[in-house]
CSV table of C-alpha atoms and ligand atoms in Angstrom, one decimal:
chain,number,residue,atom,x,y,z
A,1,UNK,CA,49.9,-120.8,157.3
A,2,UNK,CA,47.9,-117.6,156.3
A,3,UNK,CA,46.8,-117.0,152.2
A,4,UNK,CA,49.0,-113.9,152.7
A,5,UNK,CA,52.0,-115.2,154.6
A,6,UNK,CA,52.2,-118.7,151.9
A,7,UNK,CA,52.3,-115.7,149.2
A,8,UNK,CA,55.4,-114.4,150.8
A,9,UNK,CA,57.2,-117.1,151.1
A,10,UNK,CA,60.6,-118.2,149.7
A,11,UNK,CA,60.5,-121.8,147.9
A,12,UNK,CA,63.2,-122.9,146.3
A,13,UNK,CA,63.0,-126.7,146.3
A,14,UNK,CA,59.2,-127.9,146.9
A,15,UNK,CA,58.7,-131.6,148.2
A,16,UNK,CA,56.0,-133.7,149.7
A,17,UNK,CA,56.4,-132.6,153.8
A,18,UNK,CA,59.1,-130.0,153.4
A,19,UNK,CA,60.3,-127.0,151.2
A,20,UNK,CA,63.9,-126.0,150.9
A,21,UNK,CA,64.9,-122.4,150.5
A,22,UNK,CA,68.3,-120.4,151.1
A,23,UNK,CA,69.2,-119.9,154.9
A,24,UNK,CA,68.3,-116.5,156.5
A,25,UNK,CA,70.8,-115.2,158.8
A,26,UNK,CA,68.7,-113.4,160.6
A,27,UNK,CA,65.8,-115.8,161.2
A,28,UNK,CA,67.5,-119.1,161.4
A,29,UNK,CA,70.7,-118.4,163.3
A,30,UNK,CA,69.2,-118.6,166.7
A,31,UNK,CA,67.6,-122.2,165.9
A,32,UNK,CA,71.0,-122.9,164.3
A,33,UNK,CA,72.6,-122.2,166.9
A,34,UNK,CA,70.5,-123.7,169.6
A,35,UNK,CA,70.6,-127.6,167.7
A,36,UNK,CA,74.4,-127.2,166.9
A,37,UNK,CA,75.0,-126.8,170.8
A,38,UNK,CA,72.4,-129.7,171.7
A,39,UNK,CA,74.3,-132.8,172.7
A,40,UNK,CA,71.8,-135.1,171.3
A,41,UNK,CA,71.8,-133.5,167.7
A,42,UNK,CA,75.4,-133.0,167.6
A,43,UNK,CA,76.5,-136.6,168.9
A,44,UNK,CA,75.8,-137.2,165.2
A,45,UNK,CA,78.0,-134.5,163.1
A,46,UNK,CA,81.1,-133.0,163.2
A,47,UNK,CA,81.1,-130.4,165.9
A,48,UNK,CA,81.1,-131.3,169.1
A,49,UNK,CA,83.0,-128.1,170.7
A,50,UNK,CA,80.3,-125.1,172.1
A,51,UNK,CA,79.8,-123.1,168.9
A,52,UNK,CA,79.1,-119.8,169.8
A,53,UNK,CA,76.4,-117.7,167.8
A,54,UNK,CA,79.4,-115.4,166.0
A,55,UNK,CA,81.1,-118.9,165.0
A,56,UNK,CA,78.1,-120.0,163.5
A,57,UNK,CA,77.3,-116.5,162.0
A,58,UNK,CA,80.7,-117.1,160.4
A,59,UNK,CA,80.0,-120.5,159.5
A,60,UNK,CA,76.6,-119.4,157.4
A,61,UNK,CA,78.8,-116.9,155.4
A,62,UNK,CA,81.9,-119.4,154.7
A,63,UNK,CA,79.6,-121.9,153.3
A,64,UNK,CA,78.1,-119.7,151.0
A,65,UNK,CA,81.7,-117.8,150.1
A,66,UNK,CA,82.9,-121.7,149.9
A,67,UNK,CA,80.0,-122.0,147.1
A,68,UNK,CA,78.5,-124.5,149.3
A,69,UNK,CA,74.7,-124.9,149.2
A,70,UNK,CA,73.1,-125.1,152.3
A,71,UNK,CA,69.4,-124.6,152.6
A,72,UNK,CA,66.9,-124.8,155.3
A,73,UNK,CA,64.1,-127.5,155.9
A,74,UNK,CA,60.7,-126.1,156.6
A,75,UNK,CA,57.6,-128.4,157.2
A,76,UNK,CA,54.6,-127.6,154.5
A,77,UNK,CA,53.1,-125.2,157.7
A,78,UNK,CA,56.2,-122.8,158.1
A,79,UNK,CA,58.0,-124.6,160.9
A,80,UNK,CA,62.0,-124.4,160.5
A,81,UNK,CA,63.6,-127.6,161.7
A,82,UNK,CA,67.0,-128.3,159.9
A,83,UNK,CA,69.1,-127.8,157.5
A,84,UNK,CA,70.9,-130.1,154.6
A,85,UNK,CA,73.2,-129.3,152.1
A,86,UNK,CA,75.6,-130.2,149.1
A,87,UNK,CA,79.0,-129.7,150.3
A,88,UNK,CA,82.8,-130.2,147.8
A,89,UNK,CA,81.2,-130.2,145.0
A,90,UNK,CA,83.9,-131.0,142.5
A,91,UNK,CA,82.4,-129.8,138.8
A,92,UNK,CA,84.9,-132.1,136.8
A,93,UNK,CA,84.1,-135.0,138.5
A,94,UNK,CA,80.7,-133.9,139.1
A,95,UNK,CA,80.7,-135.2,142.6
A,96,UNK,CA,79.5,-133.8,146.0
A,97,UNK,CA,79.0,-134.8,149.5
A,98,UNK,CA,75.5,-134.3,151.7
A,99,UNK,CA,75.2,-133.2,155.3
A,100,UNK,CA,71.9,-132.9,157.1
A,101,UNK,CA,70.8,-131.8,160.6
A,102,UNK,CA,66.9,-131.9,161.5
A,103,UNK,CA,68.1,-130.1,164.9
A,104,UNK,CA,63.9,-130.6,166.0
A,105,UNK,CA,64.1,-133.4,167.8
A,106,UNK,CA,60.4,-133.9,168.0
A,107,UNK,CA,60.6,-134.6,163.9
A,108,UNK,CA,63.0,-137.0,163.7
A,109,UNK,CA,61.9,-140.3,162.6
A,110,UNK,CA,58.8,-139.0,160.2
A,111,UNK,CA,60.0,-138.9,156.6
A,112,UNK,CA,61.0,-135.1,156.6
A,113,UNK,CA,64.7,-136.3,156.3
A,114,UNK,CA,64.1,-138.7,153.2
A,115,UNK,CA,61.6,-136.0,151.7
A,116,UNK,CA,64.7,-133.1,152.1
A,117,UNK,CA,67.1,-135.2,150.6
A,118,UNK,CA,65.1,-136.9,147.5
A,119,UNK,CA,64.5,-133.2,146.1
A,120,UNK,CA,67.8,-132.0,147.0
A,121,UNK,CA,69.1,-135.0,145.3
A,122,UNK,CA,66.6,-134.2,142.0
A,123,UNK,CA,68.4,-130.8,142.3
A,124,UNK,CA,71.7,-132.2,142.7
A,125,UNK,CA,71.4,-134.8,139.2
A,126,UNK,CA,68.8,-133.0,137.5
A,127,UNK,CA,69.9,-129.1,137.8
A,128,UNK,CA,73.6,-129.4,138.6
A,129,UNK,CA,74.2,-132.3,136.6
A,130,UNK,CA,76.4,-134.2,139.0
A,131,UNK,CA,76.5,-137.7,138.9
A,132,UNK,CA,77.5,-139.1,142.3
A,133,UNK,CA,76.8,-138.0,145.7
A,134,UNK,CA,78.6,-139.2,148.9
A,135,UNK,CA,78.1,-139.2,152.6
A,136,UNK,CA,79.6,-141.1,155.8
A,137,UNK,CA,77.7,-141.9,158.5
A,138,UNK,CA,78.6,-143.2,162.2
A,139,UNK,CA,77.8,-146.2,162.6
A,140,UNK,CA,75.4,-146.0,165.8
A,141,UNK,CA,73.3,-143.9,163.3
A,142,UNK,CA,70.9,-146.4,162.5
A,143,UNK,CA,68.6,-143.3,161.8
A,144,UNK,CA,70.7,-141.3,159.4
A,145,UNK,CA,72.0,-144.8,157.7
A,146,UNK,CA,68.2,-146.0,156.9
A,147,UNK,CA,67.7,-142.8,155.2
A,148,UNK,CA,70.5,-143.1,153.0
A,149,UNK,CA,69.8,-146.2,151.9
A,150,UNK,CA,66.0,-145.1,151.0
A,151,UNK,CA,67.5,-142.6,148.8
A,152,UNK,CA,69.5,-145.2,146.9
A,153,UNK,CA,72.5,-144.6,148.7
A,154,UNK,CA,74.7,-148.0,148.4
A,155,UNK,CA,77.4,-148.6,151.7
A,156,UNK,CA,81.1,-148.1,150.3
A,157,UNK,CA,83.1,-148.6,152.4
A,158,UNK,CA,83.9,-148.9,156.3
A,159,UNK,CA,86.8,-146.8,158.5
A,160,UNK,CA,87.0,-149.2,161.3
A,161,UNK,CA,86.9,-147.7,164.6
A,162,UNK,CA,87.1,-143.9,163.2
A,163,UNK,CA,85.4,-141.8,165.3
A,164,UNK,CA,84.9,-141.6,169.4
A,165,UNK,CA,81.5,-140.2,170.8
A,166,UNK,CA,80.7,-140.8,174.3
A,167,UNK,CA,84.1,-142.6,175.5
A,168,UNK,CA,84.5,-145.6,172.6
A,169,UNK,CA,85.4,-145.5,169.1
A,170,UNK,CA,82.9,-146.5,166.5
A,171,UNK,CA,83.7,-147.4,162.6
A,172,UNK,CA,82.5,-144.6,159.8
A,173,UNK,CA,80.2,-146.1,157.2
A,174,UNK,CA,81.0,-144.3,153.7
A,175,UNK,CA,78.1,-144.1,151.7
A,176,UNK,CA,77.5,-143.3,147.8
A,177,UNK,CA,74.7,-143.0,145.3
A,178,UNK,CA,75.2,-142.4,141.6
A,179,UNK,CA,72.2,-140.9,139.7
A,180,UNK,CA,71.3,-143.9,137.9
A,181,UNK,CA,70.7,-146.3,140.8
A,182,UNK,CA,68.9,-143.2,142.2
A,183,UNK,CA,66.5,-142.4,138.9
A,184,UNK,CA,64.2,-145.5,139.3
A,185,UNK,CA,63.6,-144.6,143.0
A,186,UNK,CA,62.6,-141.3,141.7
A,187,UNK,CA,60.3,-142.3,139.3
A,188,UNK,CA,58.2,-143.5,141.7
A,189,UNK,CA,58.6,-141.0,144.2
A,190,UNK,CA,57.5,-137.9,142.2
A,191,UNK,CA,54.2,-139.5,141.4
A,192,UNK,CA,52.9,-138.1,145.0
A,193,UNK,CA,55.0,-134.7,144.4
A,194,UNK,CA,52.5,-131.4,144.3
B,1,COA,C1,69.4,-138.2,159.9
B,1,COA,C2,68.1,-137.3,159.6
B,1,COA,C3,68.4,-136.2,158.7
B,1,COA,C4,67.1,-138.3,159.0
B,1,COA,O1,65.9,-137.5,158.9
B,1,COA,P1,64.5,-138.2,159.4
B,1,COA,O2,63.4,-137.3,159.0
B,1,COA,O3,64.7,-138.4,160.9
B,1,COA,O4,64.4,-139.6,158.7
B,1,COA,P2,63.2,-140.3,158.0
B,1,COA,O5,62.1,-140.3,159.0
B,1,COA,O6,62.9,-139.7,156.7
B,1,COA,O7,63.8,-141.7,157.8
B,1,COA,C5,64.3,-142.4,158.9
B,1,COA,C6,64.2,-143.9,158.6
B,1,COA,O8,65.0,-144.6,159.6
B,1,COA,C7,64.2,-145.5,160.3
B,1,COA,N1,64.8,-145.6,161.6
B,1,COA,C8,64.6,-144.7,162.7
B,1,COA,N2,65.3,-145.2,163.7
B,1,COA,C9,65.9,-146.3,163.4
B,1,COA,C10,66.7,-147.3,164.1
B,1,COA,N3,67.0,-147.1,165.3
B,1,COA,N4,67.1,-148.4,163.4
B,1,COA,C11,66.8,-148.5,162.1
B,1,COA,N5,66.0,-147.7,161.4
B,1,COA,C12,65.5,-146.6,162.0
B,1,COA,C13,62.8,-145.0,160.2
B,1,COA,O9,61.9,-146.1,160.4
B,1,COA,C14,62.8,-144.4,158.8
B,1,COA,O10,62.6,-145.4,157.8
B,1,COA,P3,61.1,-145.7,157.3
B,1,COA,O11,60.5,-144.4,156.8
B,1,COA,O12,61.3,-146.7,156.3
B,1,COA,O13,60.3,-146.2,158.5
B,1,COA,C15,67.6,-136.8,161.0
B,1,COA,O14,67.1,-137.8,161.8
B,1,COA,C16,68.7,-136.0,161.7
B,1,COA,O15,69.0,-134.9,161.3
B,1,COA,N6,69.2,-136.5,162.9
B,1,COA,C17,70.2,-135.8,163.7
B,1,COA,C18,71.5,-135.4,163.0
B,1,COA,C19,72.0,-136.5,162.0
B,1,COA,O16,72.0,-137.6,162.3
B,1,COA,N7,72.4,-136.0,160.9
B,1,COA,C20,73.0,-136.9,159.8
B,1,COA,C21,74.4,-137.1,160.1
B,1,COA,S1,75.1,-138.3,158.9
């Protein structure tokens, strides 16, 4: 990225191979859109009916109306590739739930998930001061699940047989990390954090 473009650019949360920052309508609906409609990215998360681009316009405002916070994934050079997000937060039980989608296939698999979701989770217990956040994962996920349980996240729970993807039923794996089993992780990882 160009000295003049890096100047410009919005930052909210910085990590190690990512930054997080607010989702743009404008720029990142059409890459939205595109992964939310890919069979192989969706096979994973909730939608699996064609989304058009006005539904998923609508679905960036309700989010943020919902006070939802759902920000985009950029790699260090610029490249938008997903989003993640803190979803139901509840402020007297100080709980939440996490979703994330790296829709570019190409950069699954390379530590840009685990980066995204270590600083969102720093936001999520050190700004917000919530103290547990929750997430289910299918269980053919091996991916997604791995992740979780990098970032401290400890298996709850299992909904046998809960959700069908490609013609058979597979359980639900329900997923939580409290801040305290997540601080010592933490600790370590910031050391390497610009
Ligand atoms: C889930 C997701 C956010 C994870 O992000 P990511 O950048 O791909 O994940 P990371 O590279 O940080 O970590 C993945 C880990 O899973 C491991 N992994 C990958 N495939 C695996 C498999 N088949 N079995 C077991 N572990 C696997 C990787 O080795 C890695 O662990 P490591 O760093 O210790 O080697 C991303 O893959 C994604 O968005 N996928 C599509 C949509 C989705 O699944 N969303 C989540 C719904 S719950």
């Amino acid at each position: 990225m160009e000295k003049n473009e890096e100047n410009k650019r919005v930052i909210f949360l910085s990590g190690k191979k990512v930054v997080l920052r607010p989702v743009c309508k404008e720029t990142d609906l059409d890459s939205i859109y595109r992964w939310i409609n890919d069979p192989e990215v969706n096979r994973y998360v909730e939608g699996y009916l064609p989304m058009t681009k006005e539904a998923e316009a609508e679905w960036i405002d309700r989010v943020s109306k919902n006070k939802d916070i759902v920000l985009a994934i950029e790699t260090l050079e610029g490249r938008h590739i997903g989003s993640m997000g803190l979803h139901k937060i509840k402020w007297k039980d100080r709980t939440a739930t996490t979703g994330a989608m790296i829709g570019e296939k190409d950069h699954w698999g390379k530590g840009y998930g685990t980066d995204a979701k270590m600083i969102l989770l720093n936001y999520a217990f050190n700004t917000l001061n919530l103290r547990k956040i929750s997430s289910s994962v299918f269980s053919f996920n091996k991916r997604s699940l791995a992740y979780s349980l990098k970032c401290g996240y400890k298996v709850e729970g299992v909904l046998n047989r809960q959700r069908f993807v490609n013609g058979r039923y597979y359980d639900e794996v329900l997923l939580g990390v409290f801040k305290k089993d997540w601080q010592p992780l933490w600790r370590e990882y910031k050391k390497g954090l610009r």
